[in-house]
mmCIF file of C-alpha atoms and ligand atoms in Angstrom:
data_model
loop_
_atom_site.group_PDB
_atom_site.id
_atom_site.type_symbol
_atom_site.label_atom_id
_atom_site.label_comp_id
_atom_site.label_asym_id
_atom_site.label_seq_id
_atom_site.Cartn_x
_atom_site.Cartn_y
_atom_site.Cartn_z
ATOM 1 C CA MET A 571 53.607 -74.125 -116.772
ATOM 2 C CA LYS A 572 51.307 -72.059 -114.566
ATOM 3 C CA ILE A 573 49.460 -69.323 -116.397
ATOM 4 C CA THR A 574 46.924 -66.686 -115.502
ATOM 5 C CA ARG A 575 43.908 -66.662 -117.711
ATOM 6 C CA GLY A 576 40.811 -64.514 -117.890
ATOM 7 C CA TYR A 577 37.324 -65.734 -118.739
ATOM 8 C CA LYS A 578 34.752 -63.095 -119.559
ATOM 9 C CA THR A 579 31.083 -63.775 -120.104
ATOM 10 C CA GLU A 580 27.761 -61.988 -119.957
ATOM 11 C CA LEU A 581 25.538 -61.977 -116.875
ATOM 12 C CA ASP A 582 21.798 -62.491 -116.975
ATOM 13 C CA LEU A 583 20.612 -60.194 -114.185
ATOM 14 C CA ASN A 584 17.164 -59.579 -112.776
ATOM 15 C CA ASN A 585 16.121 -56.071 -111.735
ATOM 16 C CA LYS A 586 17.146 -56.472 -108.106
ATOM 17 C CA GLN A 587 20.562 -57.763 -109.073
ATOM 18 C CA ARG A 588 21.031 -55.000 -111.620
ATOM 19 C CA THR A 589 20.304 -52.402 -108.938
ATOM 20 C CA ALA A 590 22.758 -54.101 -106.580
ATOM 21 C CA CYS A 591 25.441 -54.122 -109.295
ATOM 22 C CA LEU A 592 24.833 -50.435 -109.991
ATOM 23 C CA GLN A 593 25.242 -49.748 -106.269
ATOM 24 C CA HIS A 594 28.523 -51.645 -106.151
ATOM 25 C CA ALA A 595 29.866 -49.877 -109.220
ATOM 26 C CA GLY A 596 28.748 -46.564 -107.707
ATOM 27 C CA ALA A 597 30.548 -47.313 -104.444
ATOM 28 C CA ALA A 598 33.694 -48.271 -106.333
ATOM 29 C CA ARG A 599 33.556 -45.067 -108.379
ATOM 30 C CA PHE A 600 32.945 -42.980 -105.258
ATOM 31 C CA ALA A 601 35.859 -44.578 -103.406
ATOM 32 C CA TYR A 602 38.143 -44.093 -106.412
ATOM 33 C CA ASN A 603 37.320 -40.404 -106.720
ATOM 34 C CA TRP A 604 37.484 -39.857 -102.989
ATOM 35 C CA ALA A 605 40.913 -41.506 -102.783
ATOM 36 C CA LEU A 606 42.226 -39.546 -105.755
ATOM 37 C CA ALA A 607 41.036 -36.278 -104.178
ATOM 38 C CA ARG A 608 42.585 -37.197 -100.819
ATOM 39 C CA LYS A 609 45.905 -37.939 -102.473
ATOM 40 C CA GLN A 610 45.914 -34.682 -104.411
ATOM 41 C CA GLU A 611 44.955 -32.736 -101.285
ATOM 42 C CA ALA A 612 47.797 -34.268 -99.292
ATOM 43 C CA TYR A 613 50.238 -33.564 -102.106
ATOM 44 C CA LYS A 614 49.209 -29.887 -102.336
ATOM 45 C CA LYS A 615 49.619 -29.451 -98.598
ATOM 46 C CA GLY A 616 53.050 -31.015 -98.822
ATOM 47 C CA GLU A 617 52.040 -33.927 -96.599
ATOM 48 C CA LYS A 618 52.876 -37.576 -97.145
ATOM 49 C CA VAL A 619 50.557 -38.936 -99.843
ATOM 50 C CA PRO A 620 48.370 -41.630 -98.218
ATOM 51 C CA THR A 621 48.513 -45.190 -99.556
ATOM 52 C CA ALA A 622 45.578 -47.496 -100.229
ATOM 53 C CA LEU A 623 46.010 -48.978 -96.758
ATOM 54 C CA ASP A 624 45.946 -45.551 -95.037
ATOM 55 C CA LEU A 625 42.890 -44.572 -97.031
ATOM 56 C CA HIS A 626 41.205 -47.861 -96.253
ATOM 57 C CA ARG A 627 41.433 -47.114 -92.524
ATOM 58 C CA GLU A 628 40.211 -43.576 -93.074
ATOM 59 C CA LEU A 629 37.294 -44.764 -95.188
ATOM 60 C CA ASN A 630 36.276 -47.325 -92.567
ATOM 61 C CA LYS A 631 35.985 -44.522 -90.001
ATOM 62 C CA LEU A 632 33.883 -42.445 -92.374
ATOM 63 C CA LYS A 633 31.630 -45.444 -92.997
ATOM 64 C CA LYS A 634 30.546 -45.291 -89.364
ATOM 65 C CA THR A 635 29.317 -41.726 -89.793
ATOM 66 C CA GLU A 636 28.652 -39.959 -93.071
ATOM 67 C CA LEU A 637 29.191 -42.849 -95.482
ATOM 68 C CA SER A 638 26.878 -45.339 -93.782
ATOM 69 C CA TRP A 639 25.315 -46.188 -97.160
ATOM 70 C CA MET A 640 28.487 -48.073 -97.969
ATOM 71 C CA TYR A 641 27.389 -50.855 -95.629
ATOM 72 C CA ASP A 642 24.881 -51.821 -98.324
ATOM 73 C CA VAL A 643 27.651 -53.023 -100.614
ATOM 74 C CA SER A 644 30.430 -55.561 -100.209
ATOM 75 C CA LYS A 645 33.490 -54.028 -98.581
ATOM 76 C CA CYS A 646 35.527 -55.355 -101.484
ATOM 77 C CA ALA A 647 34.130 -52.856 -103.996
ATOM 78 C CA PRO A 648 35.538 -49.674 -102.383
ATOM 79 C CA GLN A 649 38.638 -51.479 -101.130
ATOM 80 C CA GLU A 650 39.675 -52.633 -104.580
ATOM 81 C CA ALA A 651 38.968 -49.161 -105.959
ATOM 82 C CA LEU A 652 41.471 -47.713 -103.477
ATOM 83 C CA ARG A 653 44.049 -50.188 -104.757
ATOM 84 C CA HIS A 654 43.273 -49.095 -108.304
ATOM 85 C CA VAL A 655 44.139 -45.503 -107.443
ATOM 86 C CA ASP A 656 47.496 -46.665 -106.097
ATOM 87 C CA LYS A 657 48.040 -48.617 -109.286
ATOM 88 C CA ALA A 658 47.086 -45.613 -111.422
ATOM 89 C CA TYR A 659 49.595 -43.482 -109.491
ATOM 90 C CA ASP A 660 52.318 -46.089 -109.901
ATOM 91 C CA ASN A 661 51.652 -46.351 -113.620
ATOM 92 C CA PHE A 662 51.747 -42.600 -114.052
ATOM 93 C CA PHE A 663 55.049 -42.145 -112.229
ATOM 94 C CA ARG A 664 56.618 -45.157 -113.906
ATOM 95 C CA ARG A 665 55.783 -43.724 -117.330
ATOM 96 C CA LEU A 666 56.918 -40.266 -116.252
ATOM 97 C CA LYS A 667 60.308 -41.716 -115.350
ATOM 98 C CA LEU A 668 60.531 -43.570 -118.669
ATOM 99 C CA LYS A 669 59.499 -40.446 -120.544
ATOM 100 C CA LYS A 670 62.298 -38.457 -118.910
ATOM 101 C CA GLN A 671 64.733 -41.157 -120.000
ATOM 102 C CA GLY A 672 63.223 -40.996 -123.488
ATOM 103 C CA LYS A 673 62.097 -44.641 -123.369
ATOM 104 C CA TYR A 674 58.386 -43.967 -123.476
ATOM 105 C CA LYS A 675 56.797 -42.246 -126.448
ATOM 106 C CA GLY A 676 53.098 -42.530 -125.615
ATOM 107 C CA LYS A 677 50.783 -40.079 -123.970
ATOM 108 C CA LEU A 678 51.206 -39.274 -120.328
ATOM 109 C CA GLY A 679 48.046 -38.686 -118.323
ATOM 110 C CA PHE A 680 47.588 -38.046 -114.639
ATOM 111 C CA PRO A 681 44.845 -40.253 -113.095
ATOM 112 C CA GLN A 682 41.470 -38.701 -113.793
ATOM 113 C CA PHE A 683 38.269 -38.636 -111.803
ATOM 114 C CA LYS A 684 35.694 -41.168 -112.926
ATOM 115 C CA LYS A 685 32.473 -39.737 -114.289
ATOM 116 C CA LYS A 686 29.227 -41.625 -114.360
ATOM 117 C CA SER A 687 28.493 -40.066 -117.746
ATOM 118 C CA LYS A 688 31.577 -41.840 -119.115
ATOM 119 C CA GLY A 689 30.252 -45.213 -118.050
ATOM 120 C CA ILE A 690 28.956 -47.136 -115.074
ATOM 121 C CA GLY A 691 32.358 -48.720 -114.674
ATOM 122 C CA SER A 692 33.196 -51.867 -112.784
ATOM 123 C CA PHE A 693 33.985 -53.368 -109.403
ATOM 124 C CA ARG A 694 36.218 -56.182 -108.325
ATOM 125 C CA PHE A 695 36.343 -58.952 -105.735
ATOM 126 C CA THR A 696 39.458 -60.787 -104.665
ATOM 127 C CA THR A 697 38.193 -62.444 -101.500
ATOM 128 C CA GLY A 698 34.924 -63.621 -99.994
ATOM 129 C CA ALA A 699 32.326 -66.133 -101.014
ATOM 130 C CA ILE A 700 33.151 -66.567 -104.699
ATOM 131 C CA LYS A 701 32.055 -69.770 -106.319
ATOM 132 C CA VAL A 702 31.529 -70.775 -109.927
ATOM 133 C CA PHE A 703 28.801 -73.187 -111.008
ATOM 134 C CA PRO A 704 28.048 -74.292 -114.573
ATOM 135 C CA ASN A 705 25.284 -71.727 -115.057
ATOM 136 C CA VAL A 706 25.639 -69.280 -112.158
ATOM 137 C CA ILE A 707 28.380 -67.431 -110.328
ATOM 138 C CA GLN A 708 28.115 -66.701 -106.638
ATOM 139 C CA LEU A 709 29.584 -63.421 -105.437
ATOM 140 C CA PRO A 710 29.754 -61.705 -102.037
ATOM 141 C CA ARG A 711 26.598 -59.699 -101.251
ATOM 142 C CA LEU A 712 25.225 -60.147 -104.783
ATOM 143 C CA GLY A 713 24.469 -63.823 -104.324
ATOM 144 C CA ARG A 714 24.002 -66.137 -107.261
ATOM 145 C CA LEU A 715 23.994 -64.418 -110.644
ATOM 146 C CA ARG A 716 22.882 -66.287 -113.745
ATOM 147 C CA LEU A 717 25.254 -66.613 -116.679
ATOM 148 C CA LYS A 718 24.098 -66.321 -120.287
ATOM 149 C CA GLU A 719 26.600 -68.881 -121.473
ATOM 150 C CA HIS A 720 26.592 -72.144 -119.550
ATOM 151 C CA ASP A 721 29.639 -74.340 -118.891
ATOM 152 C CA TYR A 722 32.091 -71.655 -119.964
ATOM 153 C CA LEU A 723 33.588 -70.470 -116.675
ATOM 154 C CA PRO A 724 35.967 -73.013 -115.101
ATOM 155 C CA VAL A 725 34.192 -74.590 -112.132
ATOM 156 C CA ASN A 726 36.974 -75.791 -109.852
ATOM 157 C CA ALA A 727 39.744 -73.383 -110.769
ATOM 158 C CA HIS A 728 41.893 -71.309 -108.445
ATOM 159 C CA ILE A 729 40.242 -67.894 -108.691
ATOM 160 C CA LEU A 730 42.461 -64.830 -108.317
ATOM 161 C CA SER A 731 39.846 -62.138 -108.849
ATOM 162 C CA VAL A 732 36.409 -61.445 -110.280
ATOM 163 C CA THR A 733 35.448 -58.219 -112.000
ATOM 164 C CA VAL A 734 31.885 -57.210 -112.825
ATOM 165 C CA SER A 735 31.511 -54.503 -115.467
ATOM 166 C CA GLU A 736 28.884 -52.765 -117.553
ATOM 167 C CA GLN A 737 28.992 -51.890 -121.232
ATOM 168 C CA ALA A 738 26.131 -50.309 -123.143
ATOM 169 C CA GLY A 739 23.502 -51.695 -120.779
ATOM 170 C CA ARG A 740 24.925 -55.214 -120.649
ATOM 171 C CA TRP A 741 26.682 -56.646 -117.601
ATOM 172 C CA PHE A 742 29.713 -58.909 -117.777
ATOM 173 C CA VAL A 743 31.751 -60.914 -115.350
ATOM 174 C CA SER A 744 35.442 -61.542 -115.844
ATOM 175 C CA VAL A 745 37.113 -64.270 -113.811
ATOM 176 C CA GLN A 746 40.892 -64.413 -113.493
ATOM 177 C CA VAL A 747 42.118 -67.903 -112.714
ATOM 178 C CA GLU A 748 45.473 -69.550 -112.321
ATOM 179 C CA GLU A 749 45.699 -72.755 -114.270
ATOM 180 C CA GLU A 750 48.194 -75.312 -115.354
ATOM 181 C CA GLN A 751 48.947 -75.252 -119.041
ATOM 182 C CA GLN A 752 50.489 -78.190 -120.807
ATOM 183 C CA GLU A 753 53.588 -77.433 -122.848
ATOM 184 C CA PRO A 754 52.050 -76.774 -126.256
ATOM 185 C CA VAL A 755 52.796 -79.202 -129.062
ATOM 186 C CA ASN A 756 52.941 -77.572 -132.455
ATOM 187 C CA ASN A 757 52.796 -80.131 -135.267
ATOM 188 C CA ASN A 758 52.623 -77.594 -138.064
ATOM 189 C CA THR A 759 55.417 -77.257 -140.547
ATOM 190 C CA SER A 760 54.536 -74.092 -142.415
ATOM 191 C CA ALA A 761 56.118 -70.717 -141.859
ATOM 192 C CA ILE A 762 54.227 -67.593 -142.797
ATOM 193 C CA GLY A 763 54.909 -63.906 -143.344
ATOM 194 C CA VAL A 764 52.147 -61.422 -142.701
ATOM 195 C CA ASP A 765 51.788 -57.948 -144.148
ATOM 196 C CA LEU A 766 49.252 -55.866 -142.253
ATOM 197 C CA GLY A 767 47.384 -53.320 -144.285
ATOM 198 C CA ILE A 768 44.516 -50.954 -144.485
ATOM 199 C CA HIS A 769 42.987 -52.118 -147.746
ATOM 200 C CA THR A 770 42.980 -55.704 -146.544
ATOM 201 C CA LEU A 771 43.503 -56.513 -142.880
ATOM 202 C CA ALA A 772 46.391 -58.821 -143.706
ATOM 203 C CA THR A 773 48.038 -60.443 -146.704
ATOM 204 C CA CYS A 774 49.878 -63.677 -145.969
ATOM 205 C CA SER A 775 52.781 -65.168 -147.883
ATOM 206 C CA ASP A 776 50.680 -68.295 -148.575
ATOM 207 C CA LYS A 777 48.316 -66.087 -150.633
ATOM 208 C CA VAL A 778 45.569 -66.128 -147.988
ATOM 209 C CA GLU A 779 44.008 -62.721 -147.501
ATOM 210 C CA PHE A 780 42.057 -61.585 -144.502
ATOM 211 C CA SER A 781 39.656 -58.865 -145.442
ATOM 212 C CA ASN A 782 39.162 -56.036 -143.041
ATOM 213 C CA PRO A 783 35.649 -55.945 -141.633
ATOM 214 C CA ARG A 784 36.090 -52.187 -141.466
ATOM 215 C CA ALA A 785 33.332 -52.339 -138.914
ATOM 216 C CA LEU A 786 33.587 -48.688 -138.118
ATOM 217 C CA LYS A 787 33.462 -47.614 -141.743
ATOM 218 C CA LYS A 788 30.313 -49.578 -142.488
ATOM 219 C CA LYS A 789 28.589 -48.325 -139.407
ATOM 220 C CA LEU A 790 30.035 -44.853 -139.748
ATOM 221 C CA LYS A 791 27.046 -43.456 -141.580
ATOM 222 C CA LYS A 792 24.748 -44.744 -138.903
ATOM 223 C CA LEU A 793 27.082 -43.518 -136.208
ATOM 224 C CA LYS A 794 27.221 -40.022 -137.677
ATOM 225 C CA ARG A 795 23.465 -39.853 -137.898
ATOM 226 C CA LEU A 796 23.106 -40.935 -134.296
ATOM 227 C CA GLN A 797 25.749 -38.460 -133.178
ATOM 228 C CA ARG A 798 23.979 -35.616 -134.967
ATOM 229 C CA ALA A 799 20.666 -36.620 -133.451
ATOM 230 C CA HIS A 800 22.305 -36.825 -130.041
ATOM 231 C CA SER A 801 23.786 -33.346 -130.276
ATOM 232 C CA ARG A 802 20.371 -31.875 -131.043
ATOM 233 C CA LYS A 803 18.810 -33.257 -127.876
ATOM 234 C CA GLN A 804 18.498 -30.838 -124.994
ATOM 235 C CA LYS A 805 21.099 -31.365 -122.294
ATOM 236 C CA GLY A 806 19.777 -33.133 -119.233
ATOM 237 C CA SER A 807 16.628 -34.293 -121.010
ATOM 238 C CA LYS A 808 15.223 -37.802 -121.077
ATOM 239 C CA ASN A 809 15.612 -37.883 -124.864
ATOM 240 C CA ARG A 810 19.285 -37.063 -124.621
ATOM 241 C CA GLU A 811 19.780 -39.928 -122.195
ATOM 242 C CA LYS A 812 17.968 -42.264 -124.576
ATOM 243 C CA SER A 813 20.098 -41.224 -127.548
ATOM 244 C CA ARG A 814 23.242 -41.569 -125.427
ATOM 245 C CA LYS A 815 22.283 -45.172 -124.761
ATOM 246 C CA ARG A 816 21.658 -45.829 -128.451
ATOM 247 C CA LEU A 817 25.103 -44.430 -129.280
ATOM 248 C CA ALA A 818 26.764 -46.566 -126.621
ATOM 249 C CA VAL A 819 25.097 -49.683 -128.031
ATOM 250 C CA LEU A 820 26.354 -48.892 -131.538
ATOM 251 C CA HIS A 821 29.882 -48.245 -130.302
ATOM 252 C CA ALA A 822 29.839 -51.562 -128.465
ATOM 253 C CA ARG A 823 28.550 -53.332 -131.568
ATOM 254 C CA ILE A 824 31.370 -51.890 -133.688
ATOM 255 C CA ALA A 825 33.951 -52.917 -131.095
ATOM 256 C CA ASN A 826 32.552 -56.450 -131.011
ATOM 257 C CA ILE A 827 32.639 -56.904 -134.786
ATOM 258 C CA ARG A 828 36.256 -55.784 -134.806
ATOM 259 C CA LYS A 829 37.204 -57.982 -131.873
ATOM 260 C CA ASP A 830 35.615 -61.028 -133.479
ATOM 261 C CA ALA A 831 37.495 -60.573 -136.760
ATOM 262 C CA LEU A 832 40.828 -60.015 -135.045
ATOM 263 C CA HIS A 833 40.464 -63.063 -132.818
ATOM 264 C CA LYS A 834 39.589 -65.308 -135.758
ATOM 265 C CA PHE A 835 42.569 -63.988 -137.695
ATOM 266 C CA THR A 836 45.170 -64.296 -134.933
ATOM 267 C CA THR A 837 43.947 -67.741 -133.848
ATOM 268 C CA HIS A 838 44.104 -68.984 -137.437
ATOM 269 C CA LEU A 839 47.699 -67.784 -137.781
ATOM 270 C CA CYS A 840 48.974 -69.294 -134.533
ATOM 271 C CA LYS A 841 47.044 -72.549 -134.781
ATOM 272 C CA ASN A 842 48.155 -73.475 -138.295
ATOM 273 C CA HIS A 843 51.793 -72.401 -138.454
ATOM 274 C CA THR A 844 55.046 -73.056 -136.726
ATOM 275 C CA HIS A 845 56.598 -69.692 -137.523
ATOM 276 C CA ILE A 846 55.056 -66.259 -138.035
ATOM 277 C CA GLY A 847 56.930 -63.233 -139.305
ATOM 278 C CA ILE A 848 55.314 -59.873 -138.817
ATOM 279 C CA GLU A 849 56.296 -56.223 -139.009
ATOM 280 C CA ASP A 850 56.771 -54.119 -135.935
ATOM 281 C CA LEU A 851 54.353 -51.345 -136.760
ATOM 282 C CA HIS A 852 54.730 -48.108 -134.910
ATOM 283 C CA VAL A 853 51.068 -47.756 -134.031
ATOM 284 C CA ALA A 854 51.282 -44.640 -131.878
ATOM 285 C CA GLY A 855 53.287 -42.844 -134.565
ATOM 286 C CA MET A 856 50.918 -43.876 -137.337
ATOM 287 C CA LEU A 857 47.926 -42.692 -135.366
ATOM 288 C CA LYS A 858 49.437 -39.220 -135.425
ATOM 289 C CA ASN A 859 48.875 -39.184 -139.170
ATOM 290 C CA HIS A 860 45.244 -38.118 -139.240
ATOM 291 C CA HIS A 861 44.615 -39.500 -142.712
ATOM 292 C CA LEU A 862 45.586 -42.953 -141.564
ATOM 293 C CA ALA A 863 44.427 -42.705 -137.966
ATOM 294 C CA GLN A 864 40.868 -43.864 -138.320
ATOM 295 C CA ALA A 865 41.671 -46.694 -140.699
ATOM 296 C CA ILE A 866 44.418 -47.951 -138.399
ATOM 297 C CA ALA A 867 42.415 -47.636 -135.221
ATOM 298 C CA ASP A 868 39.685 -49.489 -137.088
ATOM 299 C CA SER A 869 42.009 -52.318 -138.083
ATOM 300 C CA GLY A 870 43.356 -52.633 -134.542
ATOM 301 C CA PHE A 871 47.055 -53.221 -135.301
ATOM 302 C CA GLY A 872 48.097 -52.889 -131.685
ATOM 303 C CA GLU A 873 45.503 -55.448 -130.671
ATOM 304 C CA ILE A 874 46.708 -57.865 -133.392
ATOM 305 C CA ARG A 875 50.206 -57.728 -131.957
ATOM 306 C CA ARG A 876 48.930 -58.287 -128.406
ATOM 307 C CA GLN A 877 46.812 -61.281 -129.402
ATOM 308 C CA LEU A 878 49.544 -62.842 -131.529
ATOM 309 C CA THR A 879 51.996 -62.553 -128.657
ATOM 310 C CA TYR A 880 49.938 -64.553 -126.184
ATOM 311 C CA LYS A 881 48.439 -66.967 -128.709
ATOM 312 C CA ALA A 882 51.907 -67.816 -130.047
ATOM 313 C CA VAL A 883 52.797 -69.037 -126.561
ATOM 314 C CA LYS A 884 49.536 -70.926 -126.259
ATOM 315 C CA PHE A 885 50.015 -72.832 -129.521
ATOM 316 C CA GLY A 886 53.795 -73.101 -129.363
ATOM 317 C CA THR A 887 54.302 -70.975 -132.463
ATOM 318 C CA ARG A 888 57.422 -68.910 -133.015
ATOM 319 C CA LEU A 889 56.613 -65.248 -133.516
ATOM 320 C CA VAL A 890 59.291 -63.042 -135.013
ATOM 321 C CA VAL A 891 58.734 -59.323 -135.163
ATOM 322 C CA ILE A 892 60.998 -57.683 -137.699
ATOM 323 C CA ASP A 893 62.406 -54.195 -137.542
ATOM 324 C CA ARG A 894 59.929 -51.453 -138.317
ATOM 325 C CA PHE A 895 62.351 -49.831 -140.740
ATOM 326 C CA TYR A 896 62.811 -52.940 -142.864
ATOM 327 C CA PRO A 897 61.620 -51.991 -146.397
ATOM 328 C CA SER A 898 59.349 -55.012 -146.877
ATOM 329 C CA SER A 899 57.252 -53.537 -149.698
ATOM 330 C CA LYS A 900 60.274 -52.295 -151.634
ATOM 331 C CA THR A 901 62.343 -55.474 -151.424
ATOM 332 C CA CYS A 902 61.958 -58.031 -154.207
ATOM 333 C CA SER A 903 61.074 -61.302 -152.522
ATOM 334 C CA VAL A 904 62.646 -63.298 -155.356
ATOM 335 C CA CYS A 905 66.104 -61.748 -155.797
ATOM 336 C CA GLY A 906 66.370 -59.339 -152.853
ATOM 337 C CA TYR A 907 66.701 -56.218 -154.985
ATOM 338 C CA VAL A 908 65.609 -53.088 -153.069
ATOM 339 C CA LEU A 909 63.743 -50.361 -154.920
ATOM 340 C CA GLU A 910 64.673 -46.798 -154.124
ATOM 341 C CA LYS A 911 61.122 -45.614 -153.988
ATOM 342 C CA LEU A 912 57.647 -47.166 -154.135
ATOM 343 C CA ASP A 913 54.628 -44.906 -153.956
ATOM 344 C CA LEU A 914 51.777 -45.964 -151.655
ATOM 345 C CA LYS A 915 49.478 -45.837 -154.682
ATOM 346 C CA VAL A 916 51.470 -48.406 -156.662
ATOM 347 C CA ARG A 917 49.856 -51.806 -156.119
ATOM 348 C CA VAL A 918 51.767 -53.776 -158.799
ATOM 349 C CA TRP A 919 55.415 -53.416 -159.793
ATOM 350 C CA THR A 920 58.056 -55.259 -161.801
ATOM 351 C CA CYS A 921 61.482 -55.965 -160.361
ATOM 352 C CA PRO A 922 64.072 -54.235 -162.587
ATOM 353 C CA ASN A 923 66.666 -56.861 -161.639
ATOM 354 C CA CYS A 924 64.891 -60.218 -162.153
ATOM 355 C CA GLY A 925 61.720 -59.129 -163.946
ATOM 356 C CA THR A 926 59.258 -60.676 -161.502
ATOM 357 C CA VAL A 927 55.871 -58.987 -161.378
ATOM 358 C CA HIS A 928 54.935 -58.283 -157.774
ATOM 359 C CA TYR A 929 51.646 -57.541 -156.120
ATOM 360 C CA ARG A 930 52.590 -55.069 -153.461
ATOM 361 C CA ASP A 931 51.145 -56.716 -150.328
ATOM 362 C CA ASP A 932 51.870 -60.263 -151.479
ATOM 363 C CA ASN A 933 55.512 -59.359 -152.092
ATOM 364 C CA ALA A 934 55.759 -57.557 -148.756
ATOM 365 C CA SER A 935 54.498 -60.607 -146.868
ATOM 366 C CA LYS A 936 57.062 -62.813 -148.645
ATOM 367 C CA SER A 937 59.922 -60.408 -147.857
ATOM 368 C CA ILE A 938 58.786 -60.322 -144.235
ATOM 369 C CA LEU A 939 58.795 -64.103 -144.097
ATOM 370 C CA ALA A 940 62.284 -64.311 -145.580
ATOM 371 C CA VAL A 941 63.840 -61.779 -143.238
ATOM 372 C CA SER A 942 62.022 -63.180 -140.201
ATOM 373 C CA LEU A 943 63.422 -66.638 -140.918
ATOM 374 C CA THR A 944 67.007 -65.349 -141.037
ATOM 375 C CA ASP A 945 66.363 -63.246 -137.931
ATOM 376 C CA SER A 946 65.149 -66.216 -135.937
ATOM 377 C CA LEU A 947 68.141 -68.287 -137.078
ATOM 378 C CA ASN A 948 70.460 -65.566 -135.832
ATOM 379 C CA ALA A 949 68.603 -65.374 -132.552
ATOM 380 C CA ARG A 950 68.795 -69.104 -131.969
ATOM 381 C CA GLY A 951 72.454 -69.144 -132.932
ATOM 382 C CA ALA A 952 73.174 -66.531 -130.305
ATOM 383 C CA ASP A 953 71.237 -68.495 -127.701
ATOM 384 C CA SER A 954 73.065 -71.766 -128.276
ATOM 385 C CA SER A 955 76.502 -70.183 -128.107
ATOM 386 C CA GLY A 956 75.516 -68.815 -124.729
ATOM 387 C CA SER A 957 76.956 -65.400 -125.474
ATOM 388 C CA LEU A 958 75.258 -62.260 -124.278
ATOM 389 C CA ALA A 959 74.013 -61.165 -127.649
ATOM 390 C CA THR A 960 72.114 -57.937 -128.003
ATOM 391 C CA MET A 961 68.471 -58.495 -127.336
ATOM 392 C CA SER A 962 67.053 -59.848 -130.564
ATOM 393 C CA GLU A 963 63.497 -59.333 -131.641
ATOM 394 C CA THR A 964 62.689 -62.945 -130.792
ATOM 395 C CA SER A 965 63.821 -62.697 -127.227
ATOM 396 C CA ARG A 966 62.127 -59.343 -126.896
ATOM 397 C CA VAL A 967 58.860 -60.902 -127.953
ATOM 398 C CA GLU A 968 59.379 -63.722 -125.498
ATOM 399 C CA ALA A 969 60.057 -61.267 -122.710
ATOM 400 C CA GLY A 970 56.935 -59.384 -123.688
ATOM 401 C CA THR A 971 54.953 -62.598 -123.622
ATOM 402 C CA LYS A 972 56.026 -63.417 -120.111
ATOM 403 C CA GLN A 973 55.074 -59.959 -119.009
ATOM 404 C CA HIS A 974 51.725 -60.325 -120.663
ATOM 405 C CA LEU A 975 51.002 -63.647 -119.024
ATOM 406 C CA GLY A 976 52.031 -62.310 -115.678
ATOM 407 C CA MET A 977 49.765 -59.348 -115.989
ATOM 408 C CA SER A 978 46.529 -60.678 -117.334
HETATM 409 ZN ZN1 ZN B 1939 63.838 -59.288 -158.233
#
């Protein structure tokens, strides 16, 4: 099975290289904004909106006159940026269409101009002299850049693209490669149900709990202090710039702590089980509830789902996402009795039918496991009979997985 995989690692740049990277990112940002403006202008005048290819020709003409500085950077940087604008347009109109059909519930945003104050950004190469060595990567115009982690990037792989990006003063390179993946062999026998929560990140039906690092919460005090200090600095001053950098570093740190915890959790689940049952949480809807929003964004439910989907394929684990309206907390995992009501505050309850004492999250994870096992049986039954059954959750997840692999 051919898959597309991304490898991202930090660059170890010297001053000259850092300047060159800044120039490339600047050229990419300029080209993006220029292309977006050109498209909007054409649209307002009622002309045909130019494509990336049209704009590429136009930009090449301008390079000979007023944009001669662009010769200092690889032609790839602006060229890829033009393609990104096309992509952003496509995405916007695709979602607009879905929204009109009522199939898309998320936010709809027209492509925005890129601001330097929002981040240095990134630039991408798809062609040219790209070569990976154990401790350096060679890129067009930039030459050989040292890598902080040695022997991580695949040396002789088929490279599809390379993206260089900046975050909080650190530079990263991400290499997309196409590689052959062996059909995964999953020798595990255990099935597991997972209840995602805010108090604990996840409670599993085998009694394992994953505590939430709540990275944001712990660092919140520090973050608030930094934000207050930042707001007091005079706009445009050197001190404001310094405090902006400090804030960016803290934000990046928080994101990294969260990412680390989520990766450990999702890898553990997929590596050690043959079947995972999980709830389909309506993340966008829950984020609308302001009391829950921060805690949920902090736990990263959407990211958990994304990681589980691709890691399940990697380890050959079956992932079953159960209906979001299934009352997992209220269903007794022993006898199947469904309570009429269970307050969020109630952590322990006794089943009125069979008398079992349930811990809320533990019981929920067991109910999820039970229903996910019957769901997957149904799905497989439908597959073997060859009938065109309605799209079950299992097949939906599989479809989503394919899409994911194709995209990243
Ligand atoms: Zn019961």
